[in-house]
Amino acid sequence: MIATDTDARPRSTFVHDTLVVFRRAMRLSLRNPVWTVMGLAQPVLYLALFGPLLEPLKVQLGVGNAYQFFVPGLLVQLGMFGAMFVGFGLIAEWRDGVIESERVTPAPRSALVLGRVLRDVVVIAVQGTVLCVVGFAFGLRAPFVGIVLGVLTAAMLGAAFASASYAVALTVKSEDALAPLLNGIALPLLLLSGILLPIVSPAWLKDLSDLNPLKHVVDGIRAEFLGDLSTATSLWGYGLTIALVVVGIWFGTRTFRRENG
Amino acid sequence: MIHARGLARTFRTRRGDVDAVRGVDLDVRRGEIVGFLGPNGAGKTTTLRMLTTLLEPTRGEATVAGLDLRRDPAGVRRRIGYVAQSGSTSGNARAGEEVVDHALLYGEDRAVATARGKELFEQLDLDGLWDRTCASLSGGQRRRLDIAMGLVHVPRLVFLDEPTTGLDPQARANLWEHVRALRDARGSTVFLTTHYLDEADALCDRILVIDHGTIVAEGSPDELKRQVSGDAIVLTVSHHADLPRAEAAAGALPGATLAGTEDRTVVVRVPAGATLLAGLLRSLDADGIALDAVELRRPTLDDVFLTLTGRSLRDGETPPTPTGAPA
Ligand SMILES: Nc1ncnc2c1ncn2[C@@H]1O[C@H](COP(=O)(O)OP(=O)(O)OP(=O)(O)O)[C@@H](O)[C@H]1O
Ligand SMILES: [Mg+2]
């Protein structure tokens, strides 16, 4: 083996390297599935404990069964919370020197973050599917296409939040700084999203929640669960989800591209 | 292989700016093993991180492996290997998988990467650890795993940041062999940092000494030693009464400086002591001065370092006492 001067690199780098990073991340997640299972336990518990409380309200909520209202909210919560805290894992990897050792390879910087995001998307899609199956057991009835779109939306939210979480983690590089920052963002977003209960009054609270894109994303999935795939509500949902993905991934890749990120 | 001019890096911190590297010029030729020697905080790692594209220089420029550092960082990355000071593997991951994944990011074929990884594991005494999680390895084993990571894609230029820290003497000697083989068998160029003088001495063709972010000396280990301190001749006379005459004879050697006397012992420093020793012994013998012991001490890099920086490497942590400062 003589070190050569040729730089021949046969494989297309972006897709290939993203998949290398993805497979490595997925392998580590599968080998230690505690977090994946815990992440799923939370929405399932909500489903079991909170769902029955909503059942008597189904007429006010304008749905045939309470789970048509409730599961979309849990999907959004899953997409958001399942992805928001992935930055902690990245800080641990950074501390082990893994990020620096990947950054010294010729792999595109975007592949380093997107490979990890892809892992998070797959995990959330599986969790979302399980959540819907459990919901079905509890009594969820909704059009199949609507459910598929709902799980897809959760996965895409996952991409947006995971990417942003990695970006913030790589910027602050400390769990102590990351935890309050994420909670500070997550809590108001969650409370103002109408994920668990519709926000109808007081008026100022409703106006405030209208500014929260997640609220419209939840409303979109709810419409899809009722079979409306192309009304304004669901279209807003698709549009805002895509916008969040674009912003999140832009933020993530930009941070990984910075020289001392 | 490496040409750097005026490379500098200033870190902005809350407590003000830190000039970690203040204008480093360096040239490394193909096939050289160059040692970068300096105490803690001298700027070794910062320089390496700039040369490996991990950190953008505040000032200065460099070509690394034939490519411009600023204009083509991705090209530079393709041609180099880097072993960081502080590790490169995830505790939860398995050792072999980390090495193979790393090679895949260089565009290597999986089968080739696996074969090379296993070969390196054998050469670095990591046999049987391929499927172990990195967290379960001993400190020295994990260090050698870092080295395998940095070499698995057969780079033509390798940067090793304190590769032997935490290795036992046998593993260190083994790594030296490996580094020499990289050059001899593959024609690779190696740029490594170390605190160990014996290591730089034994392994490197050339040494750069850095302190406070600037290069303070450069040369082959022998050149450096000759340049700065010369050899020490230590004479122990049998009778105390003979001491002044022995002192006079030794002090009369060309270029000699008296480094100290004590009881029955005289120490003089002379350039190229080995060539003068025989003559000195003959003249002492002719004078009837009996000796108990004679020692010719070659200067160590520690002497060099002490002379150049006012600090010994062994107590590299202690800041130099500014001259004229109140004690
Ligand atoms: N990211 C950073 N932010 C601020 N200061 C830094 C940073 N990295 C290094 N420094 C400072 O720059 C100086 C040089 O550090 P560097 O790591 O290059 O030293 P070194 O020669 O590698 O030392 P050691 O032998 O301890 O590894 C030190 O004073 C260090 O505190
Ligand atoms: Mg260092």
CSV table of N, CA, C and O and ligand atoms in Angstrom, one decimal, chain A residues 94 173 260, chain B residues 9-14 16-21 36-49 55 85 161-162 193-195 210-213 317, ligand 1:
chain,number,residue,atom,x,y,z
A,94,TRP,N,-19.7,15.1,20.4
A,94,TRP,CA,-18.7,16.1,20.3
A,94,TRP,C,-17.6,16.0,21.3
A,94,TRP,O,-16.4,16.1,21.0
A,173,LYS,N,-22.6,23.8,22.9
A,173,LYS,CA,-21.6,22.7,23.3
A,173,LYS,C,-21.7,22.4,24.8
A,173,LYS,O,-20.7,22.1,25.4
A,260,ASN,N,-15.6,26.6,13.0
A,260,ASN,CA,-15.3,26.1,14.3
A,260,ASN,C,-16.6,25.5,15.0
A,260,ASN,O,-16.7,25.5,16.2
B,9,ARG,N,-3.6,32.4,14.9
B,9,ARG,CA,-4.9,32.3,15.3
B,9,ARG,C,-5.2,33.0,16.7
B,9,ARG,O,-4.4,32.7,17.7
B,10,THR,N,-6.1,33.8,16.7
B,10,THR,CA,-6.5,34.5,17.9
B,10,THR,C,-7.9,34.0,18.3
B,10,THR,O,-8.8,34.0,17.5
B,11,PHE,N,-8.1,33.5,19.5
B,11,PHE,CA,-9.4,33.1,20.0
B,11,PHE,C,-10.0,34.3,20.7
B,11,PHE,O,-9.4,34.9,21.6
B,12,ARG,N,-11.3,34.5,20.4
B,12,ARG,CA,-12.0,35.6,21.1
B,12,ARG,C,-12.7,34.9,22.3
B,12,ARG,O,-13.5,34.0,22.1
B,13,THR,N,-12.4,35.3,23.5
B,13,THR,CA,-13.1,34.7,24.6
B,13,THR,C,-13.7,35.9,25.4
B,13,THR,O,-13.4,37.0,25.2
B,14,ARG,N,-14.6,35.5,26.4
B,14,ARG,CA,-15.2,36.5,27.2
B,14,ARG,C,-14.2,37.4,28.0
B,14,ARG,O,-14.4,38.5,28.3
B,16,GLY,N,-11.4,38.3,26.9
B,16,GLY,CA,-10.4,38.9,26.0
B,16,GLY,C,-9.8,38.0,25.0
B,16,GLY,O,-10.2,36.8,25.0
B,17,ASP,N,-8.9,38.5,24.2
B,17,ASP,CA,-8.4,37.7,23.1
B,17,ASP,C,-7.2,36.8,23.6
B,17,ASP,O,-6.4,37.3,24.4
B,18,VAL,N,-7.2,35.6,23.1
B,18,VAL,CA,-6.0,34.7,23.4
B,18,VAL,C,-5.3,34.5,22.1
B,18,VAL,O,-5.8,34.0,21.1
B,19,ASP,N,-4.0,35.0,22.0
B,19,ASP,CA,-3.2,34.7,20.8
B,19,ASP,C,-2.6,33.4,20.9
B,19,ASP,O,-1.5,33.3,21.4
B,20,ALA,N,-3.3,32.4,20.5
B,20,ALA,CA,-2.8,31.0,20.7
B,20,ALA,C,-1.6,30.7,19.8
B,20,ALA,O,-0.6,30.1,20.2
B,21,VAL,N,-1.7,31.2,18.5
B,21,VAL,CA,-0.5,31.0,17.6
B,21,VAL,C,-0.3,32.4,16.9
B,21,VAL,O,-1.2,33.0,16.5
B,36,PHE,N,6.8,18.3,16.5
B,36,PHE,CA,6.4,19.7,16.9
B,36,PHE,C,6.4,19.6,18.5
B,36,PHE,O,5.6,18.9,19.1
B,37,LEU,N,7.4,20.3,19.0
B,37,LEU,CA,7.6,20.1,20.5
B,37,LEU,C,7.3,21.4,21.2
B,37,LEU,O,7.7,22.5,20.7
B,38,GLY,N,6.7,21.3,22.3
B,38,GLY,CA,6.4,22.5,23.1
B,38,GLY,C,5.6,22.2,24.3
B,38,GLY,O,5.0,21.2,24.4
B,39,PRO,N,5.7,23.1,25.3
B,39,PRO,CA,5.0,22.8,26.6
B,39,PRO,C,3.5,23.0,26.4
B,39,PRO,O,3.0,23.4,25.4
B,40,ASN,N,2.7,22.7,27.5
B,40,ASN,CA,1.3,22.9,27.5
B,40,ASN,C,0.9,24.3,27.1
B,40,ASN,O,1.5,25.3,27.6
B,41,GLY,N,0.0,24.4,26.2
B,41,GLY,CA,-0.5,25.7,25.8
B,41,GLY,C,0.4,26.5,24.9
B,41,GLY,O,0.1,27.7,24.6
B,42,ALA,N,1.3,25.8,24.3
B,42,ALA,CA,2.3,26.5,23.4
B,42,ALA,C,1.6,26.9,22.0
B,42,ALA,O,2.1,27.8,21.4
B,43,GLY,N,0.6,26.1,21.7
B,43,GLY,CA,-0.1,26.4,20.4
B,43,GLY,C,0.0,25.2,19.4
B,43,GLY,O,-0.2,25.4,18.2
B,44,LYS,N,0.4,24.0,19.9
B,44,LYS,CA,0.6,22.9,19.0
B,44,LYS,C,-0.7,22.5,18.4
B,44,LYS,O,-0.8,22.3,17.2
B,45,THR,N,-1.7,22.2,19.3
B,45,THR,CA,-2.9,21.7,18.8
B,45,THR,C,-3.6,22.7,17.9
B,45,THR,O,-4.2,22.4,16.8
B,46,THR,N,-3.5,24.0,18.3
B,46,THR,CA,-4.1,25.0,17.4
B,46,THR,C,-3.5,25.1,16.1
B,46,THR,O,-4.2,25.2,15.1
B,47,THR,N,-2.2,24.9,16.0
B,47,THR,CA,-1.6,24.9,14.7
B,47,THR,C,-2.0,23.7,13.8
B,47,THR,O,-2.4,23.9,12.7
B,48,LEU,N,-2.1,22.6,14.5
B,48,LEU,CA,-2.5,21.4,13.8
B,48,LEU,C,-4.0,21.5,13.3
B,48,LEU,O,-4.3,21.1,12.2
B,49,ARG,N,-4.8,22.1,14.1
B,49,ARG,CA,-6.2,22.2,13.7
B,49,ARG,C,-6.4,23.2,12.6
B,49,ARG,O,-7.2,23.0,11.7
B,55,LEU,N,-9.9,24.6,11.7
B,55,LEU,CA,-10.0,25.9,12.3
B,55,LEU,C,-9.4,26.9,11.3
B,55,LEU,O,-8.4,26.7,10.7
B,85,GLN,N,-5.8,15.1,19.6
B,85,GLN,CA,-5.3,14.9,20.9
B,85,GLN,C,-6.3,14.2,21.8
B,85,GLN,O,-5.9,13.4,22.7
B,161,ASP,N,-1.5,14.3,16.9
B,161,ASP,CA,-1.4,15.2,18.0
B,161,ASP,C,-1.2,14.3,19.3
B,161,ASP,O,-2.1,13.7,19.8
B,162,GLU,N,0.0,14.4,19.8
B,162,GLU,CA,0.4,13.6,21.0
B,162,GLU,C,-0.1,12.1,20.9
B,162,GLU,O,-0.8,11.7,21.7
B,193,THR,N,3.0,15.9,17.2
B,193,THR,CA,3.4,16.7,18.4
B,193,THR,C,3.7,15.8,19.5
B,193,THR,O,3.2,14.7,19.6
B,194,THR,N,4.5,16.3,20.4
B,194,THR,CA,4.9,15.5,21.6
B,194,THR,C,5.4,16.3,22.7
B,194,THR,O,5.9,17.5,22.4
B,195,HIS,N,5.3,15.8,23.9
B,195,HIS,CA,6.0,16.5,25.0
B,195,HIS,C,7.3,15.7,25.3
B,195,HIS,O,8.1,16.2,26.1
B,210,ILE,N,8.1,25.0,19.6
B,210,ILE,CA,7.1,26.1,19.6
B,210,ILE,C,6.9,26.5,21.1
B,210,ILE,O,6.9,25.7,22.0
B,211,ASP,N,6.8,27.8,21.3
B,211,ASP,CA,6.5,28.3,22.7
B,211,ASP,C,5.8,29.6,22.5
B,211,ASP,O,6.1,30.5,21.7
B,212,HIS,N,4.8,29.8,23.3
B,212,HIS,CA,3.9,31.0,23.3
B,212,HIS,C,3.5,31.3,21.9
B,212,HIS,O,3.5,32.5,21.5
B,213,GLY,N,3.2,30.3,21.1
B,213,GLY,CA,2.7,30.6,19.7
B,213,GLY,C,3.7,30.9,18.7
B,213,GLY,O,3.3,31.3,17.6
B,317,GLU,N,4.2,23.3,33.1
B,317,GLU,CA,3.0,24.0,33.5
B,317,GLU,C,3.4,25.3,34.2
B,317,GLU,O,2.6,26.2,34.2
C,1,LIG,N1,-11.2,27.1,21.6
C,1,LIG,C1,-10.4,27.9,22.3
C,1,LIG,N2,-10.8,29.1,22.9
C,1,LIG,C2,-10.0,29.8,23.6
C,1,LIG,N3,-8.7,29.6,23.8
C,1,LIG,C3,-8.2,28.5,23.3
C,1,LIG,C4,-9.0,27.6,22.5
C,1,LIG,N4,-8.2,26.5,22.1
C,1,LIG,C5,-7.0,26.8,22.6
C,1,LIG,N5,-7.0,27.9,23.3
C,1,LIG,C6,-5.8,28.5,24.0
C,1,LIG,O1,-4.8,28.6,23.1
C,1,LIG,C7,-3.5,28.3,23.7
C,1,LIG,C8,-2.8,27.2,22.9
C,1,LIG,O2,-3.6,26.0,23.0
C,1,LIG,P1,-3.2,24.6,22.3
C,1,LIG,O3,-4.3,23.7,22.5
C,1,LIG,O4,-2.8,24.9,20.9
C,1,LIG,O5,-1.9,24.2,23.1
C,1,LIG,P2,-1.0,22.9,23.0
C,1,LIG,O6,0.4,23.3,22.6
C,1,LIG,O7,-1.7,21.9,22.1
C,1,LIG,O8,-1.0,22.4,24.5
C,1,LIG,P3,-1.0,20.9,25.1
C,1,LIG,O9,0.4,20.5,25.2
C,1,LIG,O10,-1.5,21.2,26.5
C,1,LIG,O11,-1.9,20.1,24.3
C,1,LIG,C9,-3.8,27.9,25.1
C,1,LIG,O12,-3.5,29.1,25.9
C,1,LIG,C10,-5.3,27.6,25.1
C,1,LIG,O13,-5.9,27.9,26.3
